[in-house]
């Protein structure tokens, strides 16, 4: 089979390396891919949002399956477009991807179908939002832009002034553009966070092994929110008991709710959960694999990923038994100096072999470029160094010892992955 993976980050690199293990796969393309991905797939110079060109490329090159990994093209209807053109595609259609692309949609869905989540109200008027926040007078309060905002449209305001500034930034200054036309103001929840990705064809739902992201830029969960600075799998807070509650109160009701709304979700559905004192609640849904969750989850997958993808597309996931390796995995993200704010690009990375790898760990490339025999930084998150072990400590030790051999000017990474709540 020939498979085209749309996207260019560490997540896509992890998907591609897993696909490479399949005896069914003869050729992998990435659009547009990155420096490290170019060692595992043929990168084609087509942007991840260009559905016309991607469809034309898939037709010309007799691609069997297009795997659409990022949120934007899913929300924009890339899977709809491919399917209408007779190409098999993995990922939800736009009318289901809205579960991620509109927080107003997902919050209202949860309310309507009694799926546990933080209490909230939606506003399109900044004055009304502030009136509500002042009347509640309960801090911290969480303020979220409605639409996609690269994981940065969520502000946790500690007091009235911070809330005022957040509402202004999102709704008046339009820091996240049109995403800020509506805001969700919600109750601040506490408890450990768990990420659970699940394969679903809209009928069956098969949760993958759990993971934990570390979203803040610096150690001890300090600094700004990022796309994710590191992950571990499994998540120690996701016990069998919690998993059972999640399945009954969150996972299955969500699939049923989407079907009732005529928005059947097929693909990978990501549940961002918080294990609160009142039980597990949904913080957010994503309509895709998480990044960097994928980097610790997929290495533990034993079943052929191609078989799963085909079962999802053909709506026969219930027939498939999905097996996992019992090991633990850890991923440490090395980011550019300054990330998640402004950062430089084009800095040489040392410590990688000619394939962009190093011994004892797998290096998933997130933002790199390969030029004149060298790997250069080309994004905020640059590399995700991942290792597995019999225990989490062993996985962490292997990942960190590989991190120490790799360097580039300004690089920063967290030293406490797997050690925080
Ligand atoms: P989101 O983009 O919705 O996942 O939010 C980003 C991060 O903000 C989450 O991973 C949480 O750490 C935090 N967060 C979001 N909503 C809440 C909430 N209601 N209570 C506490 N923390 C939250
Ligand atoms: N790591 C969180 C996300 O992919 O949105």
PDB file of C-alpha atoms in Angstrom, residues 39-228:
ATOM      1  CA  UNK A  39      14.605   9.945   6.439  1.00  0.00           C
ATOM      2  CA  UNK A  40      11.538   7.738   6.867  1.00  0.00           C
ATOM      3  CA  UNK A  41       9.183   8.910   4.116  1.00  0.00           C
ATOM      4  CA  UNK A  42       9.217  10.812   0.858  1.00  0.00           C
ATOM      5  CA  UNK A  43       8.361  14.415   1.652  1.00  0.00           C
ATOM      6  CA  UNK A  44       6.282  16.236  -0.933  1.00  0.00           C
ATOM      7  CA  UNK A  45       6.174  19.982  -1.040  1.00  0.00           C
ATOM      8  CA  UNK A  46       2.450  20.470  -0.473  1.00  0.00           C
ATOM      9  CA  UNK A  47       1.061  22.412   2.478  1.00  0.00           C
ATOM     10  CA  UNK A  48      -1.074  20.558   5.030  1.00  0.00           C
ATOM     11  CA  UNK A  49      -4.079  22.774   4.235  1.00  0.00           C
ATOM     12  CA  UNK A  50      -4.004  22.321   0.460  1.00  0.00           C
ATOM     13  CA  UNK A  51      -6.772  19.795  -0.100  1.00  0.00           C
ATOM     14  CA  UNK A  52      -6.843  20.242  -3.877  1.00  0.00           C
ATOM     15  CA  UNK A  53      -3.139  19.531  -4.302  1.00  0.00           C
ATOM     16  CA  UNK A  54      -3.170  16.687  -1.805  1.00  0.00           C
ATOM     17  CA  UNK A  55      -6.088  15.064  -3.591  1.00  0.00           C
ATOM     18  CA  UNK A  56      -4.433  15.517  -6.988  1.00  0.00           C
ATOM     19  CA  UNK A  57      -1.167  14.063  -5.674  1.00  0.00           C
ATOM     20  CA  UNK A  58      -2.969  11.081  -4.155  1.00  0.00           C
ATOM     21  CA  UNK A  59      -4.722  10.369  -7.440  1.00  0.00           C
ATOM     22  CA  UNK A  60      -1.631  10.714  -9.595  1.00  0.00           C
ATOM     23  CA  UNK A  61       0.475   8.533  -7.333  1.00  0.00           C
ATOM     24  CA  UNK A  62      -2.196   5.923  -6.653  1.00  0.00           C
ATOM     25  CA  UNK A  63      -2.116   6.520  -2.922  1.00  0.00           C
ATOM     26  CA  UNK A  64      -4.323   3.994  -1.107  1.00  0.00           C
ATOM     27  CA  UNK A  65      -4.934   5.920   2.093  1.00  0.00           C
ATOM     28  CA  UNK A  66      -4.466   9.538   3.150  1.00  0.00           C
ATOM     29  CA  UNK A  67      -3.979   9.977   6.892  1.00  0.00           C
ATOM     30  CA  UNK A  68      -4.945  13.525   7.881  1.00  0.00           C
ATOM     31  CA  UNK A  69      -3.225  14.187  11.221  1.00  0.00           C
ATOM     32  CA  UNK A  70      -3.534  17.920  12.153  1.00  0.00           C
ATOM     33  CA  UNK A  71      -6.604  19.763  13.420  1.00  0.00           C
ATOM     34  CA  UNK A  72      -6.792  22.563  10.826  1.00  0.00           C
ATOM     35  CA  UNK A  73      -7.211  20.485   7.656  1.00  0.00           C
ATOM     36  CA  UNK A  74      -9.711  18.237   9.464  1.00  0.00           C
ATOM     37  CA  UNK A  75     -11.786  21.245  10.525  1.00  0.00           C
ATOM     38  CA  UNK A  76     -11.478  22.560   6.991  1.00  0.00           C
ATOM     39  CA  UNK A  77     -12.986  19.411   5.480  1.00  0.00           C
ATOM     40  CA  UNK A  78      -9.972  17.681   3.955  1.00  0.00           C
ATOM     41  CA  UNK A  79     -11.394  14.225   4.677  1.00  0.00           C
ATOM     42  CA  UNK A  80     -14.740  15.211   3.111  1.00  0.00           C
ATOM     43  CA  UNK A  81     -12.946  16.453   0.008  1.00  0.00           C
ATOM     44  CA  UNK A  82     -10.758  13.359  -0.361  1.00  0.00           C
ATOM     45  CA  UNK A  83     -13.722  11.037   0.156  1.00  0.00           C
ATOM     46  CA  UNK A  84     -15.833  12.900  -2.406  1.00  0.00           C
ATOM     47  CA  UNK A  85     -12.968  12.376  -4.828  1.00  0.00           C
ATOM     48  CA  UNK A  86     -12.902   8.647  -4.225  1.00  0.00           C
ATOM     49  CA  UNK A  87      -9.824   8.541  -1.996  1.00  0.00           C
ATOM     50  CA  UNK A  88      -9.829   6.618   1.262  1.00  0.00           C
ATOM     51  CA  UNK A  89      -8.964   8.927   4.141  1.00  0.00           C
ATOM     52  CA  UNK A  90      -8.437   8.468   7.877  1.00  0.00           C
ATOM     53  CA  UNK A  91      -9.859  11.185  10.102  1.00  0.00           C
ATOM     54  CA  UNK A  92     -13.217  12.759  10.915  1.00  0.00           C
ATOM     55  CA  UNK A  93     -15.221  14.813   8.452  1.00  0.00           C
ATOM     56  CA  UNK A  94     -15.576  18.531   9.146  1.00  0.00           C
ATOM     57  CA  UNK A  95     -18.995  18.162  10.746  1.00  0.00           C
ATOM     58  CA  UNK A  96     -17.436  15.861  13.380  1.00  0.00           C
ATOM     59  CA  UNK A  97     -14.062  17.632  13.674  1.00  0.00           C
ATOM     60  CA  UNK A  98     -16.065  20.545  15.097  1.00  0.00           C
ATOM     61  CA  UNK A  99     -15.867  18.717  18.437  1.00  0.00           C
ATOM     62  CA  UNK A 100     -12.384  20.232  18.630  1.00  0.00           C
ATOM     63  CA  UNK A 101     -12.647  23.314  16.437  1.00  0.00           C
ATOM     64  CA  UNK A 102     -15.494  24.877  18.421  1.00  0.00           C
ATOM     65  CA  UNK A 103     -15.380  24.838  22.201  1.00  0.00           C
ATOM     66  CA  UNK A 104     -18.891  26.294  22.214  1.00  0.00           C
ATOM     67  CA  UNK A 105     -20.057  23.261  20.237  1.00  0.00           C
ATOM     68  CA  UNK A 106     -18.301  20.743  22.472  1.00  0.00           C
ATOM     69  CA  UNK A 107     -19.434  22.375  25.721  1.00  0.00           C
ATOM     70  CA  UNK A 108     -23.049  22.507  24.518  1.00  0.00           C
ATOM     71  CA  UNK A 109     -22.803  18.873  23.384  1.00  0.00           C
ATOM     72  CA  UNK A 110     -21.625  17.798  26.826  1.00  0.00           C
ATOM     73  CA  UNK A 111     -24.362  19.774  28.545  1.00  0.00           C
ATOM     74  CA  UNK A 112     -27.070  18.345  26.279  1.00  0.00           C
ATOM     75  CA  UNK A 113     -25.939  14.734  26.765  1.00  0.00           C
ATOM     76  CA  UNK A 114     -24.923  14.944  30.431  1.00  0.00           C
ATOM     77  CA  UNK A 115     -21.252  14.275  29.850  1.00  0.00           C
ATOM     78  CA  UNK A 116     -19.260  15.491  32.893  1.00  0.00           C
ATOM     79  CA  UNK A 117     -17.362  18.724  32.271  1.00  0.00           C
ATOM     80  CA  UNK A 118     -16.672  22.056  33.989  1.00  0.00           C
ATOM     81  CA  UNK A 119     -19.691  24.353  34.434  1.00  0.00           C
ATOM     82  CA  UNK A 120     -19.668  27.184  31.919  1.00  0.00           C
ATOM     83  CA  UNK A 121     -21.434  29.957  30.054  1.00  0.00           C
ATOM     84  CA  UNK A 122     -20.873  31.210  26.502  1.00  0.00           C
ATOM     85  CA  UNK A 123     -20.627  34.914  25.609  1.00  0.00           C
ATOM     86  CA  UNK A 124     -20.334  36.945  22.431  1.00  0.00           C
ATOM     87  CA  UNK A 125     -20.264  40.254  24.290  1.00  0.00           C
ATOM     88  CA  UNK A 126     -17.211  41.139  26.418  1.00  0.00           C
ATOM     89  CA  UNK A 127     -19.269  43.287  28.811  1.00  0.00           C
ATOM     90  CA  UNK A 128     -21.666  40.393  29.475  1.00  0.00           C
ATOM     91  CA  UNK A 129     -18.732  38.027  30.019  1.00  0.00           C
ATOM     92  CA  UNK A 130     -17.278  40.404  32.625  1.00  0.00           C
ATOM     93  CA  UNK A 131     -20.660  40.870  34.324  1.00  0.00           C
ATOM     94  CA  UNK A 132     -20.912  37.106  34.724  1.00  0.00           C
ATOM     95  CA  UNK A 133     -17.351  36.776  36.020  1.00  0.00           C
ATOM     96  CA  UNK A 134     -17.927  39.604  38.526  1.00  0.00           C
ATOM     97  CA  UNK A 135     -21.233  38.186  39.696  1.00  0.00           C
ATOM     98  CA  UNK A 136     -19.670  34.746  40.266  1.00  0.00           C
ATOM     99  CA  UNK A 137     -16.620  36.316  41.900  1.00  0.00           C
ATOM    100  CA  UNK A 138     -14.843  32.977  42.043  1.00  0.00           C
ATOM    101  CA  UNK A 139     -11.181  32.747  41.064  1.00  0.00           C
ATOM    102  CA  UNK A 140      -9.287  31.339  39.332  1.00  0.00           C
ATOM    103  CA  UNK A 141     -11.698  31.401  36.415  1.00  0.00           C
ATOM    104  CA  UNK A 142     -10.997  29.820  33.026  1.00  0.00           C
ATOM    105  CA  UNK A 143     -11.554  31.815  29.825  1.00  0.00           C
ATOM    106  CA  UNK A 144     -11.369  30.043  26.466  1.00  0.00           C
ATOM    107  CA  UNK A 145     -11.508  31.325  22.913  1.00  0.00           C
ATOM    108  CA  UNK A 146     -14.104  29.378  20.922  1.00  0.00           C
ATOM    109  CA  UNK A 147     -11.980  28.235  17.988  1.00  0.00           C
ATOM    110  CA  UNK A 148      -8.604  26.679  17.230  1.00  0.00           C
ATOM    111  CA  UNK A 149      -5.750  28.707  18.718  1.00  0.00           C
ATOM    112  CA  UNK A 150      -2.719  26.381  18.609  1.00  0.00           C
ATOM    113  CA  UNK A 151      -3.455  25.233  22.146  1.00  0.00           C
ATOM    114  CA  UNK A 152      -2.950  28.762  23.423  1.00  0.00           C
ATOM    115  CA  UNK A 153      -6.503  30.100  23.552  1.00  0.00           C
ATOM    116  CA  UNK A 154      -7.055  29.142  27.182  1.00  0.00           C
ATOM    117  CA  UNK A 155      -6.373  31.635  29.963  1.00  0.00           C
ATOM    118  CA  UNK A 156      -6.582  30.808  33.657  1.00  0.00           C
ATOM    119  CA  UNK A 157      -7.210  34.147  35.370  1.00  0.00           C
ATOM    120  CA  UNK A 158      -6.234  34.397  39.038  1.00  0.00           C
ATOM    121  CA  UNK A 159      -8.240  37.512  39.825  1.00  0.00           C
ATOM    122  CA  UNK A 160     -10.587  40.112  38.413  1.00  0.00           C
ATOM    123  CA  UNK A 161      -7.853  42.108  36.652  1.00  0.00           C
ATOM    124  CA  UNK A 162      -6.431  39.063  34.908  1.00  0.00           C
ATOM    125  CA  UNK A 163      -9.927  38.037  33.835  1.00  0.00           C
ATOM    126  CA  UNK A 164     -10.579  41.516  32.438  1.00  0.00           C
ATOM    127  CA  UNK A 165      -7.276  41.411  30.544  1.00  0.00           C
ATOM    128  CA  UNK A 166      -8.071  37.950  29.162  1.00  0.00           C
ATOM    129  CA  UNK A 167     -11.527  38.917  27.943  1.00  0.00           C
ATOM    130  CA  UNK A 168     -10.060  42.025  26.317  1.00  0.00           C
ATOM    131  CA  UNK A 169      -7.238  40.098  24.642  1.00  0.00           C
ATOM    132  CA  UNK A 170      -9.469  37.385  23.252  1.00  0.00           C
ATOM    133  CA  UNK A 171     -12.661  39.318  22.414  1.00  0.00           C
ATOM    134  CA  UNK A 172     -11.549  42.894  21.748  1.00  0.00           C
ATOM    135  CA  UNK A 173      -7.912  42.702  20.618  1.00  0.00           C
ATOM    136  CA  UNK A 174      -8.708  39.428  18.797  1.00  0.00           C
ATOM    137  CA  UNK A 175      -5.393  37.906  19.755  1.00  0.00           C
ATOM    138  CA  UNK A 176      -6.591  34.585  18.319  1.00  0.00           C
ATOM    139  CA  UNK A 177      -8.520  36.175  15.444  1.00  0.00           C
ATOM    140  CA  UNK A 178     -12.059  35.033  14.737  1.00  0.00           C
ATOM    141  CA  UNK A 179     -11.591  32.317  17.376  1.00  0.00           C
ATOM    142  CA  UNK A 180     -12.345  35.052  19.891  1.00  0.00           C
ATOM    143  CA  UNK A 181     -15.800  36.010  18.623  1.00  0.00           C
ATOM    144  CA  UNK A 182     -17.212  33.793  21.333  1.00  0.00           C
ATOM    145  CA  UNK A 183     -15.684  32.842  24.656  1.00  0.00           C
ATOM    146  CA  UNK A 184     -16.427  30.067  27.078  1.00  0.00           C
ATOM    147  CA  UNK A 185     -16.112  31.138  30.713  1.00  0.00           C
ATOM    148  CA  UNK A 186     -15.795  28.090  32.893  1.00  0.00           C
ATOM    149  CA  UNK A 187     -15.262  26.828  36.371  1.00  0.00           C
ATOM    150  CA  UNK A 188     -11.673  26.011  37.378  1.00  0.00           C
ATOM    151  CA  UNK A 189     -11.265  22.311  38.046  1.00  0.00           C
ATOM    152  CA  UNK A 190      -8.494  20.594  39.960  1.00  0.00           C
ATOM    153  CA  UNK A 191      -6.915  17.170  39.797  1.00  0.00           C
ATOM    154  CA  UNK A 192      -4.439  15.249  37.679  1.00  0.00           C
ATOM    155  CA  UNK A 193      -4.869  15.454  33.910  1.00  0.00           C
ATOM    156  CA  UNK A 194      -5.014  12.386  31.701  1.00  0.00           C
ATOM    157  CA  UNK A 195      -4.992  12.115  27.918  1.00  0.00           C
ATOM    158  CA  UNK A 196      -6.819   9.190  26.368  1.00  0.00           C
ATOM    159  CA  UNK A 197      -6.815   8.729  22.615  1.00  0.00           C
ATOM    160  CA  UNK A 198      -9.335   6.323  21.152  1.00  0.00           C
ATOM    161  CA  UNK A 199      -9.896   4.742  17.768  1.00  0.00           C
ATOM    162  CA  UNK A 200     -13.515   4.880  16.718  1.00  0.00           C
ATOM    163  CA  UNK A 201     -15.523   4.150  13.599  1.00  0.00           C
ATOM    164  CA  UNK A 202     -18.619   5.733  15.106  1.00  0.00           C
ATOM    165  CA  UNK A 203     -19.885   2.319  16.246  1.00  0.00           C
ATOM    166  CA  UNK A 204     -17.108   0.793  18.336  1.00  0.00           C
ATOM    167  CA  UNK A 205     -14.654   2.730  20.457  1.00  0.00           C
ATOM    168  CA  UNK A 206     -11.244   1.306  21.378  1.00  0.00           C
ATOM    169  CA  UNK A 207      -9.305   3.428  23.849  1.00  0.00           C
ATOM    170  CA  UNK A 208      -5.539   3.391  23.448  1.00  0.00           C
ATOM    171  CA  UNK A 209      -3.161   3.226  26.395  1.00  0.00           C
ATOM    172  CA  UNK A 210      -3.311   6.397  28.509  1.00  0.00           C
ATOM    173  CA  UNK A 211      -0.753   9.178  28.616  1.00  0.00           C
ATOM    174  CA  UNK A 212       0.073  12.401  30.360  1.00  0.00           C
ATOM    175  CA  UNK A 213       1.147  15.647  28.707  1.00  0.00           C
ATOM    176  CA  UNK A 214       3.186  18.417  30.368  1.00  0.00           C
ATOM    177  CA  UNK A 215       1.817  21.601  28.885  1.00  0.00           C
ATOM    178  CA  UNK A 216       3.699  24.343  30.706  1.00  0.00           C
ATOM    179  CA  UNK A 217       7.013  25.545  29.304  1.00  0.00           C
ATOM    180  CA  UNK A 218       9.142  25.113  32.449  1.00  0.00           C
ATOM    181  CA  UNK A 219       9.766  22.739  35.341  1.00  0.00           C
ATOM    182  CA  UNK A 220       7.231  22.573  38.192  1.00  0.00           C
ATOM    183  CA  UNK A 221       4.507  23.514  35.708  1.00  0.00           C
ATOM    184  CA  UNK A 222       5.704  27.086  35.494  1.00  0.00           C
ATOM    185  CA  UNK A 223       5.732  29.364  32.473  1.00  0.00           C
ATOM    186  CA  UNK A 224       3.315  29.661  29.590  1.00  0.00           C
ATOM    187  CA  UNK A 225       1.149  26.942  28.130  1.00  0.00           C
ATOM    188  CA  UNK A 226       2.748  25.239  25.123  1.00  0.00           C
ATOM    189  CA  UNK A 227       1.671  22.594  22.642  1.00  0.00           C
ATOM    190  CA  UNK A 228       3.247  20.057  25.050  1.00  0.00           C
TER     191      UNK A 228
END
